[in-house]
């Protein structure tokens, strides 16, 4: 009603008869209900879905997702849940059955895990293909696919029939962003046997979902193969590190500063964090695992929780809080979850390594009691599994609402959808809507727009977002994004990193190439040079690996660059400095340390701040003259 009132007050194009009716109401000779037809007409213009609510509600009915997968429903599947903690052998037993089967599909949470299973399967003499969003590799050839497939869970083929399907880390069915992929695999894989591997916390939700499909679940419980001991004292000082230690940090800033401090003591350090390319992670892991390599210390983020086999003797939590983002987008910190604590701590003392027993502690003494309490608990039972609207559903929405932006279609879908909230939830679609809004002004067919919005974009990386827009524009113009075009856009070749910001820029370039490869499998005519891009990616991977090896030098240079720029900024602006600008310095440090701001960009900002201050000064002088 507020919109209509505002419309009546501010619009200069109201119908003449509405003017008369409003005048009559003001004079007391009319009835308020007389304006209802005009209100309804305005509401339909503002909210066009009102006219087709029934149809939209039918399209967004998610109460029975089991019927989306008719091939799986036509089979009598045997569900086997391998439940246990990290390092209990649960995945090993599922993979043994996978390798020995006539045909099978492995669905992993990470590309690294899919690669590992692909290599293991082929080395054991069972031909296996690899399918991830960015890479397809074949044991034989593309025209002669193998009977076994190792894939990232989002890429699971629900049309093919297999003897055995393995879904790893099934507890991620609760993940706010990706949980839908595990739900889809659980409900949709058309295999005689489905082997689920994960935490016991997922047993209840799996049983409840399988109850709706009429399938029973066989539970196989596993215990940890080696003992894990929580130490009674914290590390307190990096001087106390020992061979086989892994210090777990929850930010790149901590990774760089801790690595720098340890290398200053004369230790060789391996580094692993989420944004590193897979090749660099594998190389760093191999370096740390090699008993003949002088590198005996690992500094890593929670990226080590899954996907890499690491020979860790002791896990040291540098902190037990991690950065989070609230629903309003505000940065905050929160204590790590029980599930994360168990997953990370469980990496110590892996079975089959030189360490027969694992240890875990914290860096700070005050964190140790909290960690002990976390490790004594079991993860909370999972109550809901994630769902996600399909391209077909959104396309049907667009048929009824042809002029509605994609992000608005998603909002309407979420508002109208019906689902069984005792079993399911709608996954967080903020990233999808962010990308939809970013390319809204670019003319693209809806199906193509939907594909673009599903791309694996890290929206915190400006270069990746910028190139995402350029990819969409090329597609809109129906012009292929060739290797020559791409090299020009990313200023190829890249130089060796001289500081941390350069290293993070290289990671962004790797991500840009990753997105190209992802798009090349969905729009090969418009992204035709996948092989050449993969070659560029390997080169970037090598440069990043070399940069990681001299991370202390990069850290020093970053500090020196920042201090030099900070000093220049101080002396040039010291007569203009205000409290607000001091806060900008703090933000500047944060942006530089995260690689989102380079020294050159800082210089440009300095000039802009100076110009802005001069403008404010001149404005104030003008105002004073005016008042006089």
mmCIF file with all atom_site columns, N, CA and C in Angstrom, residues 340-403:
data_model
loop_
_atom_site.group_PDB
_atom_site.id
_atom_site.type_symbol
_atom_site.label_atom_id
_atom_site.label_alt_id
_atom_site.label_comp_id
_atom_site.label_asym_id
_atom_site.label_entity_id
_atom_site.label_seq_id
_atom_site.pdbx_PDB_ins_code
_atom_site.Cartn_x
_atom_site.Cartn_y
_atom_site.Cartn_z
_atom_site.occupancy
_atom_site.B_iso_or_equiv
_atom_site.pdbx_formal_charge
_atom_site.auth_seq_id
_atom_site.auth_comp_id
_atom_site.auth_asym_id
_atom_site.auth_atom_id
_atom_site.pdbx_PDB_model_num
ATOM 1   N N  . UNK A 1 340 ? 34.689 -29.316 12.196  1.00 0.00 ? 340 UNK A N  1
ATOM 2   C CA . UNK A 1 340 ? 35.979 -28.837 11.667  1.00 0.00 ? 340 UNK A CA 1
ATOM 3   C C  . UNK A 1 340 ? 37.130 -29.230 12.570  1.00 0.00 ? 340 UNK A C  1
ATOM 4   N N  . UNK A 1 341 ? 36.929 -29.073 13.890  1.00 0.00 ? 341 UNK A N  1
ATOM 5   C CA . UNK A 1 341 ? 37.988 -29.411 14.843  1.00 0.00 ? 341 UNK A CA 1
ATOM 6   C C  . UNK A 1 341 ? 38.362 -30.890 14.736  1.00 0.00 ? 341 UNK A C  1
ATOM 7   N N  . UNK A 1 342 ? 37.359 -31.765 14.666  1.00 0.00 ? 342 UNK A N  1
ATOM 8   C CA . UNK A 1 342 ? 37.615 -33.207 14.557  1.00 0.00 ? 342 UNK A CA 1
ATOM 9   C C  . UNK A 1 342 ? 38.281 -33.557 13.229  1.00 0.00 ? 342 UNK A C  1
ATOM 10  N N  . UNK A 1 343 ? 37.801 -32.915 12.150  1.00 0.00 ? 343 UNK A N  1
ATOM 11  C CA . UNK A 1 343 ? 38.332 -33.205 10.814  1.00 0.00 ? 343 UNK A CA 1
ATOM 12  C C  . UNK A 1 343 ? 39.805 -32.816 10.716  1.00 0.00 ? 343 UNK A C  1
ATOM 13  N N  . UNK A 1 344 ? 40.141 -31.623 11.219  1.00 0.00 ? 344 UNK A N  1
ATOM 14  C CA . UNK A 1 344 ? 41.521 -31.131 11.120  1.00 0.00 ? 344 UNK A CA 1
ATOM 15  C C  . UNK A 1 344 ? 42.438 -31.890 12.072  1.00 0.00 ? 344 UNK A C  1
ATOM 16  N N  . UNK A 1 345 ? 42.007 -32.032 13.331  1.00 0.00 ? 345 UNK A N  1
ATOM 17  C CA . UNK A 1 345 ? 42.835 -32.740 14.324  1.00 0.00 ? 345 UNK A CA 1
ATOM 18  C C  . UNK A 1 345 ? 43.100 -34.174 13.884  1.00 0.00 ? 345 UNK A C  1
ATOM 19  N N  . UNK A 1 346 ? 42.116 -34.775 13.221  1.00 0.00 ? 346 UNK A N  1
ATOM 20  C CA . UNK A 1 346 ? 42.239 -36.165 12.786  1.00 0.00 ? 346 UNK A CA 1
ATOM 21  C C  . UNK A 1 346 ? 43.290 -36.402 11.722  1.00 0.00 ? 346 UNK A C  1
ATOM 22  N N  . UNK A 1 347 ? 43.851 -35.319 11.153  1.00 0.00 ? 347 UNK A N  1
ATOM 23  C CA . UNK A 1 347 ? 44.883 -35.471 10.121  1.00 0.00 ? 347 UNK A CA 1
ATOM 24  C C  . UNK A 1 347 ? 46.229 -35.880 10.721  1.00 0.00 ? 347 UNK A C  1
ATOM 25  N N  . UNK A 1 348 ? 46.369 -35.759 12.035  1.00 0.00 ? 348 UNK A N  1
ATOM 26  C CA . UNK A 1 348 ? 47.641 -36.131 12.678  1.00 0.00 ? 348 UNK A CA 1
ATOM 27  C C  . UNK A 1 348 ? 47.724 -37.652 12.838  1.00 0.00 ? 348 UNK A C  1
ATOM 28  N N  . UNK A 1 349 ? 48.908 -38.203 12.630  1.00 0.00 ? 349 UNK A N  1
ATOM 29  C CA . UNK A 1 349 ? 49.140 -39.637 12.838  1.00 0.00 ? 349 UNK A CA 1
ATOM 30  C C  . UNK A 1 349 ? 48.412 -40.515 11.857  1.00 0.00 ? 349 UNK A C  1
ATOM 31  N N  . UNK A 1 350 ? 48.487 -40.168 10.572  1.00 0.00 ? 350 UNK A N  1
ATOM 32  C CA . UNK A 1 350 ? 47.786 -40.941 9.552   1.00 0.00 ? 350 UNK A CA 1
ATOM 33  C C  . UNK A 1 350 ? 48.320 -42.374 9.498   1.00 0.00 ? 350 UNK A C  1
ATOM 34  N N  . UNK A 1 351 ? 47.416 -43.314 9.357   1.00 0.00 ? 351 UNK A N  1
ATOM 35  C CA . UNK A 1 351 ? 47.784 -44.732 9.281   1.00 0.00 ? 351 UNK A CA 1
ATOM 36  C C  . UNK A 1 351 ? 48.682 -44.978 8.057   1.00 0.00 ? 351 UNK A C  1
ATOM 37  N N  . UNK A 1 352 ? 49.767 -45.730 8.258   1.00 0.00 ? 352 UNK A N  1
ATOM 38  C CA . UNK A 1 352 ? 50.656 -46.065 7.151   1.00 0.00 ? 352 UNK A CA 1
ATOM 39  C C  . UNK A 1 352 ? 51.803 -45.104 6.976   1.00 0.00 ? 352 UNK A C  1
ATOM 40  N N  . UNK A 1 353 ? 51.883 -44.032 7.816   1.00 0.00 ? 353 UNK A N  1
ATOM 41  C CA . UNK A 1 353 ? 53.001 -43.093 7.729   1.00 0.00 ? 353 UNK A CA 1
ATOM 42  C C  . UNK A 1 353 ? 54.038 -43.446 8.787   1.00 0.00 ? 353 UNK A C  1
ATOM 43  N N  . UNK A 1 354 ? 55.092 -42.628 8.873   1.00 0.00 ? 354 UNK A N  1
ATOM 44  C CA . UNK A 1 354 ? 56.147 -42.898 9.855   1.00 0.00 ? 354 UNK A CA 1
ATOM 45  C C  . UNK A 1 354 ? 55.722 -42.567 11.282  1.00 0.00 ? 354 UNK A C  1
ATOM 46  N N  . UNK A 1 355 ? 54.523 -41.983 11.436  1.00 0.00 ? 355 UNK A N  1
ATOM 47  C CA . UNK A 1 355 ? 54.059 -41.594 12.763  1.00 0.00 ? 355 UNK A CA 1
ATOM 48  C C  . UNK A 1 355 ? 52.973 -42.568 13.245  1.00 0.00 ? 355 UNK A C  1
ATOM 49  N N  . UNK A 1 356 ? 53.266 -43.423 14.199  1.00 0.00 ? 356 UNK A N  1
ATOM 50  C CA . UNK A 1 356 ? 52.280 -44.419 14.661  1.00 0.00 ? 356 UNK A CA 1
ATOM 51  C C  . UNK A 1 356 ? 51.185 -43.819 15.534  1.00 0.00 ? 356 UNK A C  1
ATOM 52  N N  . UNK A 1 357 ? 51.382 -42.565 15.945  1.00 0.00 ? 357 UNK A N  1
ATOM 53  C CA . UNK A 1 357 ? 50.418 -41.919 16.838  1.00 0.00 ? 357 UNK A CA 1
ATOM 54  C C  . UNK A 1 357 ? 50.333 -40.443 16.482  1.00 0.00 ? 357 UNK A C  1
ATOM 55  N N  . UNK A 1 358 ? 49.144 -39.858 16.635  1.00 0.00 ? 358 UNK A N  1
ATOM 56  C CA . UNK A 1 358 ? 48.957 -38.445 16.337  1.00 0.00 ? 358 UNK A CA 1
ATOM 57  C C  . UNK A 1 358 ? 48.811 -37.620 17.597  1.00 0.00 ? 358 UNK A C  1
ATOM 58  N N  . UNK A 1 359 ? 49.218 -36.354 17.509  1.00 0.00 ? 359 UNK A N  1
ATOM 59  C CA . UNK A 1 359 ? 49.093 -35.429 18.640  1.00 0.00 ? 359 UNK A CA 1
ATOM 60  C C  . UNK A 1 359 ? 48.414 -34.150 18.157  1.00 0.00 ? 359 UNK A C  1
ATOM 61  N N  . UNK A 1 360 ? 47.774 -33.463 19.088  1.00 0.00 ? 360 UNK A N  1
ATOM 62  C CA . UNK A 1 360 ? 47.118 -32.200 18.741  1.00 0.00 ? 360 UNK A CA 1
ATOM 63  C C  . UNK A 1 360 ? 47.211 -31.249 19.919  1.00 0.00 ? 360 UNK A C  1
ATOM 64  N N  . UNK A 1 361 ? 47.439 -29.965 19.639  1.00 0.00 ? 361 UNK A N  1
ATOM 65  C CA . UNK A 1 361 ? 47.478 -28.938 20.676  1.00 0.00 ? 361 UNK A CA 1
ATOM 66  C C  . UNK A 1 361 ? 47.145 -27.584 20.043  1.00 0.00 ? 361 UNK A C  1
ATOM 67  N N  . UNK A 1 362 ? 47.274 -26.533 20.838  1.00 0.00 ? 362 UNK A N  1
ATOM 68  C CA . UNK A 1 362 ? 47.031 -25.179 20.342  1.00 0.00 ? 362 UNK A CA 1
ATOM 69  C C  . UNK A 1 362 ? 48.304 -24.355 20.503  1.00 0.00 ? 362 UNK A C  1
ATOM 70  N N  . UNK A 1 363 ? 48.324 -23.209 19.845  1.00 0.00 ? 363 UNK A N  1
ATOM 71  C CA . UNK A 1 363 ? 49.454 -22.290 20.009  1.00 0.00 ? 363 UNK A CA 1
ATOM 72  C C  . UNK A 1 363 ? 49.301 -21.487 21.304  1.00 0.00 ? 363 UNK A C  1
ATOM 73  N N  . UNK A 1 364 ? 48.067 -21.025 21.566  1.00 0.00 ? 364 UNK A N  1
ATOM 74  C CA . UNK A 1 364 ? 47.815 -20.202 22.757  1.00 0.00 ? 364 UNK A CA 1
ATOM 75  C C  . UNK A 1 364 ? 47.301 -21.066 23.907  1.00 0.00 ? 364 UNK A C  1
ATOM 76  N N  . UNK A 1 365 ? 47.817 -20.867 25.112  1.00 0.00 ? 365 UNK A N  1
ATOM 77  C CA . UNK A 1 365 ? 47.365 -21.662 26.265  1.00 0.00 ? 365 UNK A CA 1
ATOM 78  C C  . UNK A 1 365 ? 45.862 -21.528 26.524  1.00 0.00 ? 365 UNK A C  1
ATOM 79  N N  . UNK A 1 366 ? 45.310 -20.318 26.313  1.00 0.00 ? 366 UNK A N  1
ATOM 80  C CA . UNK A 1 366 ? 43.878 -20.112 26.603  1.00 0.00 ? 366 UNK A CA 1
ATOM 81  C C  . UNK A 1 366 ? 42.964 -20.859 25.640  1.00 0.00 ? 366 UNK A C  1
ATOM 82  N N  . UNK A 1 367 ? 43.506 -21.273 24.481  1.00 0.00 ? 367 UNK A N  1
ATOM 83  C CA . UNK A 1 367 ? 42.686 -21.999 23.494  1.00 0.00 ? 367 UNK A CA 1
ATOM 84  C C  . UNK A 1 367 ? 42.615 -23.498 23.786  1.00 0.00 ? 367 UNK A C  1
ATOM 85  N N  . UNK A 1 368 ? 43.567 -24.019 24.548  1.00 0.00 ? 368 UNK A N  1
ATOM 86  C CA . UNK A 1 368 ? 43.659 -25.471 24.733  1.00 0.00 ? 368 UNK A CA 1
ATOM 87  C C  . UNK A 1 368 ? 42.426 -26.080 25.423  1.00 0.00 ? 368 UNK A C  1
ATOM 88  N N  . UNK A 1 369 ? 41.916 -25.479 26.522  1.00 0.00 ? 369 UNK A N  1
ATOM 89  C CA . UNK A 1 369 ? 40.706 -26.054 27.134  1.00 0.00 ? 369 UNK A CA 1
ATOM 90  C C  . UNK A 1 369 ? 39.506 -26.061 26.189  1.00 0.00 ? 369 UNK A C  1
ATOM 91  N N  . UNK A 1 370 ? 39.411 -25.024 25.364  1.00 0.00 ? 370 UNK A N  1
ATOM 92  C CA . UNK A 1 370 ? 38.287 -24.941 24.407  1.00 0.00 ? 370 UNK A CA 1
ATOM 93  C C  . UNK A 1 370 ? 38.419 -26.048 23.362  1.00 0.00 ? 370 UNK A C  1
ATOM 94  N N  . UNK A 1 371 ? 39.656 -26.257 22.879  1.00 0.00 ? 371 UNK A N  1
ATOM 95  C CA . UNK A 1 371 ? 39.882 -27.312 21.884  1.00 0.00 ? 371 UNK A CA 1
ATOM 96  C C  . UNK A 1 371 ? 39.572 -28.692 22.473  1.00 0.00 ? 371 UNK A C  1
ATOM 97  N N  . UNK A 1 372 ? 40.011 -28.928 23.706  1.00 0.00 ? 372 UNK A N  1
ATOM 98  C CA . UNK A 1 372 ? 39.730 -30.216 24.348  1.00 0.00 ? 372 UNK A CA 1
ATOM 99  C C  . UNK A 1 372 ? 38.226 -30.469 24.425  1.00 0.00 ? 372 UNK A C  1
ATOM 100 N N  . UNK A 1 373 ? 37.490 -29.415 24.772  1.00 0.00 ? 373 UNK A N  1
ATOM 101 C CA . UNK A 1 373 ? 36.032 -29.543 24.872  1.00 0.00 ? 373 UNK A CA 1
ATOM 102 C C  . UNK A 1 373 ? 35.423 -29.860 23.506  1.00 0.00 ? 373 UNK A C  1
ATOM 103 N N  . UNK A 1 374 ? 35.935 -29.206 22.454  1.00 0.00 ? 374 UNK A N  1
ATOM 104 C CA . UNK A 1 374 ? 35.428 -29.443 21.093  1.00 0.00 ? 374 UNK A CA 1
ATOM 105 C C  . UNK A 1 374 ? 35.671 -30.890 20.669  1.00 0.00 ? 374 UNK A C  1
ATOM 106 N N  . UNK A 1 375 ? 36.880 -31.393 20.972  1.00 0.00 ? 375 UNK A N  1
ATOM 107 C CA . UNK A 1 375 ? 37.252 -32.732 20.517  1.00 0.00 ? 375 UNK A CA 1
ATOM 108 C C  . UNK A 1 375 ? 36.565 -33.845 21.315  1.00 0.00 ? 375 UNK A C  1
ATOM 109 N N  . UNK A 1 376 ? 36.005 -33.481 22.470  1.00 0.00 ? 376 UNK A N  1
ATOM 110 C CA . UNK A 1 376 ? 35.274 -34.477 23.269  1.00 0.00 ? 376 UNK A CA 1
ATOM 111 C C  . UNK A 1 376 ? 33.824 -34.641 22.794  1.00 0.00 ? 376 UNK A C  1
ATOM 112 N N  . UNK A 1 377 ? 33.385 -33.719 21.927  1.00 0.00 ? 377 UNK A N  1
ATOM 113 C CA . UNK A 1 377 ? 32.003 -33.748 21.457  1.00 0.00 ? 377 UNK A CA 1
ATOM 114 C C  . UNK A 1 377 ? 31.890 -34.507 20.128  1.00 0.00 ? 377 UNK A C  1
ATOM 115 N N  . UNK A 1 378 ? 30.663 -34.857 19.811  1.00 0.00 ? 378 UNK A N  1
ATOM 116 C CA . UNK A 1 378 ? 30.359 -35.411 18.486  1.00 0.00 ? 378 UNK A CA 1
ATOM 117 C C  . UNK A 1 378 ? 29.644 -34.343 17.683  1.00 0.00 ? 378 UNK A C  1
ATOM 118 N N  . UNK A 1 379 ? 29.831 -34.303 16.369  1.00 0.00 ? 379 UNK A N  1
ATOM 119 C CA . UNK A 1 379 ? 29.117 -33.315 15.556  1.00 0.00 ? 379 UNK A CA 1
ATOM 120 C C  . UNK A 1 379 ? 27.602 -33.463 15.717  1.00 0.00 ? 379 UNK A C  1
ATOM 121 N N  . UNK A 1 380 ? 26.899 -32.337 15.697  1.00 0.00 ? 380 UNK A N  1
ATOM 122 C CA . UNK A 1 380 ? 25.441 -32.378 15.815  1.00 0.00 ? 380 UNK A CA 1
ATOM 123 C C  . UNK A 1 380 ? 24.847 -33.158 14.649  1.00 0.00 ? 380 UNK A C  1
ATOM 124 N N  . UNK A 1 381 ? 23.787 -33.899 14.950  1.00 0.00 ? 381 UNK A N  1
ATOM 125 C CA . UNK A 1 381 ? 23.108 -34.645 13.889  1.00 0.00 ? 381 UNK A CA 1
ATOM 126 C C  . UNK A 1 381 ? 22.595 -33.690 12.815  1.00 0.00 ? 381 UNK A C  1
ATOM 127 N N  . UNK A 1 382 ? 22.753 -34.091 11.582  1.00 0.00 ? 382 UNK A N  1
ATOM 128 C CA . UNK A 1 382 ? 22.289 -33.265 10.459  1.00 0.00 ? 382 UNK A CA 1
ATOM 129 C C  . UNK A 1 382 ? 20.785 -33.457 10.300  1.00 0.00 ? 382 UNK A C  1
ATOM 130 N N  . UNK A 1 383 ? 20.068 -32.339 10.250  1.00 0.00 ? 383 UNK A N  1
ATOM 131 C CA . UNK A 1 383 ? 18.605 -32.411 10.212  1.00 0.00 ? 383 UNK A CA 1
ATOM 132 C C  . UNK A 1 383 ? 18.032 -32.155 8.818   1.00 0.00 ? 383 UNK A C  1
ATOM 133 N N  . UNK A 1 384 ? 18.783 -31.436 7.973   1.00 0.00 ? 384 UNK A N  1
ATOM 134 C CA . UNK A 1 384 ? 18.259 -31.087 6.645   1.00 0.00 ? 384 UNK A CA 1
ATOM 135 C C  . UNK A 1 384 ? 19.336 -31.241 5.576   1.00 0.00 ? 384 UNK A C  1
ATOM 136 N N  . UNK A 1 385 ? 18.883 -31.543 4.374   1.00 0.00 ? 385 UNK A N  1
ATOM 137 C CA . UNK A 1 385 ? 19.766 -31.654 3.206   1.00 0.00 ? 385 UNK A CA 1
ATOM 138 C C  . UNK A 1 385 ? 19.449 -30.514 2.237   1.00 0.00 ? 385 UNK A C  1
ATOM 139 N N  . UNK A 1 386 ? 20.459 -30.064 1.493   1.00 0.00 ? 386 UNK A N  1
ATOM 140 C CA . UNK A 1 386 ? 20.287 -28.910 0.617   1.00 0.00 ? 386 UNK A CA 1
ATOM 141 C C  . UNK A 1 386 ? 19.600 -29.236 -0.703  1.00 0.00 ? 386 UNK A C  1
ATOM 142 N N  . UNK A 1 387 ? 18.833 -28.261 -1.207  1.00 0.00 ? 387 UNK A N  1
ATOM 143 C CA . UNK A 1 387 ? 18.218 -28.321 -2.543  1.00 0.00 ? 387 UNK A CA 1
ATOM 144 C C  . UNK A 1 387 ? 18.538 -27.040 -3.294  1.00 0.00 ? 387 UNK A C  1
ATOM 145 N N  . UNK A 1 388 ? 18.384 -27.097 -4.615  1.00 0.00 ? 388 UNK A N  1
ATOM 146 C CA . UNK A 1 388 ? 18.752 -25.964 -5.477  1.00 0.00 ? 388 UNK A CA 1
ATOM 147 C C  . UNK A 1 388 ? 17.805 -25.952 -6.669  1.00 0.00 ? 388 UNK A C  1
ATOM 148 N N  . UNK A 1 389 ? 17.279 -24.772 -7.064  1.00 0.00 ? 389 UNK A N  1
ATOM 149 C CA . UNK A 1 389 ? 16.415 -24.747 -8.252  1.00 0.00 ? 389 UNK A CA 1
ATOM 150 C C  . UNK A 1 389 ? 17.182 -25.136 -9.505  1.00 0.00 ? 389 UNK A C  1
ATOM 151 N N  . UNK A 1 390 ? 16.547 -25.883 -10.393 1.00 0.00 ? 390 UNK A N  1
ATOM 152 C CA . UNK A 1 390 ? 17.196 -26.320 -11.624 1.00 0.00 ? 390 UNK A CA 1
ATOM 153 C C  . UNK A 1 390 ? 17.024 -25.270 -12.725 1.00 0.00 ? 390 UNK A C  1
ATOM 154 N N  . UNK A 1 391 ? 17.820 -25.419 -13.783 1.00 0.00 ? 391 UNK A N  1
ATOM 155 C CA . UNK A 1 391 ? 17.710 -24.505 -14.924 1.00 0.00 ? 391 UNK A CA 1
ATOM 156 C C  . UNK A 1 391 ? 16.321 -24.595 -15.553 1.00 0.00 ? 391 UNK A C  1
ATOM 157 N N  . UNK A 1 392 ? 15.763 -25.798 -15.613 1.00 0.00 ? 392 UNK A N  1
ATOM 158 C CA . UNK A 1 392 ? 14.422 -25.974 -16.203 1.00 0.00 ? 392 UNK A CA 1
ATOM 159 C C  . UNK A 1 392 ? 13.372 -25.205 -15.411 1.00 0.00 ? 392 UNK A C  1
ATOM 160 N N  . UNK A 1 393 ? 13.462 -25.252 -14.081 1.00 0.00 ? 393 UNK A N  1
ATOM 161 C CA . UNK A 1 393 ? 12.493 -24.541 -13.250 1.00 0.00 ? 393 UNK A CA 1
ATOM 162 C C  . UNK A 1 393 ? 12.593 -23.028 -13.455 1.00 0.00 ? 393 UNK A C  1
ATOM 163 N N  . UNK A 1 394 ? 13.819 -22.521 -13.504 1.00 0.00 ? 394 UNK A N  1
ATOM 164 C CA . UNK A 1 394 ? 14.002 -21.078 -13.686 1.00 0.00 ? 394 UNK A CA 1
ATOM 165 C C  . UNK A 1 394 ? 13.561 -20.658 -15.084 1.00 0.00 ? 394 UNK A C  1
ATOM 166 N N  . UNK A 1 395 ? 13.768 -21.522 -16.073 1.00 0.00 ? 395 UNK A N  1
ATOM 167 C CA . UNK A 1 395 ? 13.343 -21.226 -17.440 1.00 0.00 ? 395 UNK A CA 1
ATOM 168 C C  . UNK A 1 395 ? 11.814 -21.129 -17.520 1.00 0.00 ? 395 UNK A C  1
ATOM 169 N N  . UNK A 1 396 ? 11.141 -22.018 -16.802 1.00 0.00 ? 396 UNK A N  1
ATOM 170 C CA . UNK A 1 396 ? 9.672  -21.948 -16.758 1.00 0.00 ? 396 UNK A CA 1
ATOM 171 C C  . UNK A 1 396 ? 9.201  -20.678 -16.062 1.00 0.00 ? 396 UNK A C  1
ATOM 172 N N  . UNK A 1 397 ? 9.911  -20.276 -15.020 1.00 0.00 ? 397 UNK A N  1
ATOM 173 C CA . UNK A 1 397 ? 9.581  -19.008 -14.350 1.00 0.00 ? 397 UNK A CA 1
ATOM 174 C C  . UNK A 1 397 ? 9.701  -17.846 -15.334 1.00 0.00 ? 397 UNK A C  1
ATOM 175 N N  . UNK A 1 398 ? 10.776 -17.870 -16.125 1.00 0.00 ? 398 UNK A N  1
ATOM 176 C CA . UNK A 1 398 ? 11.016 -16.785 -17.083 1.00 0.00 ? 398 UNK A CA 1
ATOM 177 C C  . UNK A 1 398 ? 9.939  -16.749 -18.164 1.00 0.00 ? 398 UNK A C  1
ATOM 178 N N  . UNK A 1 399 ? 9.356  -17.899 -18.481 1.00 0.00 ? 399 UNK A N  1
ATOM 179 C CA . UNK A 1 399 ? 8.266  -17.941 -19.464 1.00 0.00 ? 399 UNK A CA 1
ATOM 180 C C  . UNK A 1 399 ? 7.079  -17.112 -18.971 1.00 0.00 ? 399 UNK A C  1
ATOM 181 N N  . UNK A 1 400 ? 6.780  -17.228 -17.672 1.00 0.00 ? 400 UNK A N  1
ATOM 182 C CA . UNK A 1 400 ? 5.657  -16.476 -17.105 1.00 0.00 ? 400 UNK A CA 1
ATOM 183 C C  . UNK A 1 400 ? 6.032  -15.039 -16.752 1.00 0.00 ? 400 UNK A C  1
ATOM 184 N N  . UNK A 1 401 ? 7.321  -14.806 -16.507 1.00 0.00 ? 401 UNK A N  1
ATOM 185 C CA . UNK A 1 401 ? 7.793  -13.464 -16.120 1.00 0.00 ? 401 UNK A CA 1
ATOM 186 C C  . UNK A 1 401 ? 8.935  -13.062 -17.051 1.00 0.00 ? 401 UNK A C  1
ATOM 187 N N  . UNK A 1 402 ? 8.637  -12.813 -18.318 1.00 0.00 ? 402 UNK A N  1
ATOM 188 C CA . UNK A 1 402 ? 9.686  -12.664 -19.340 1.00 0.00 ? 402 UNK A CA 1
ATOM 189 C C  . UNK A 1 402 ? 10.620 -11.485 -19.149 1.00 0.00 ? 402 UNK A C  1
ATOM 190 N N  . UNK A 1 403 ? 10.195 -10.431 -18.470 1.00 0.00 ? 403 UNK A N  1
ATOM 191 C CA . UNK A 1 403 ? 11.051 -9.242  -18.352 1.00 0.00 ? 403 UNK A CA 1
ATOM 192 C C  . UNK A 1 403 ? 11.686 -9.102  -16.975 1.00 0.00 ? 403 UNK A C  1
#
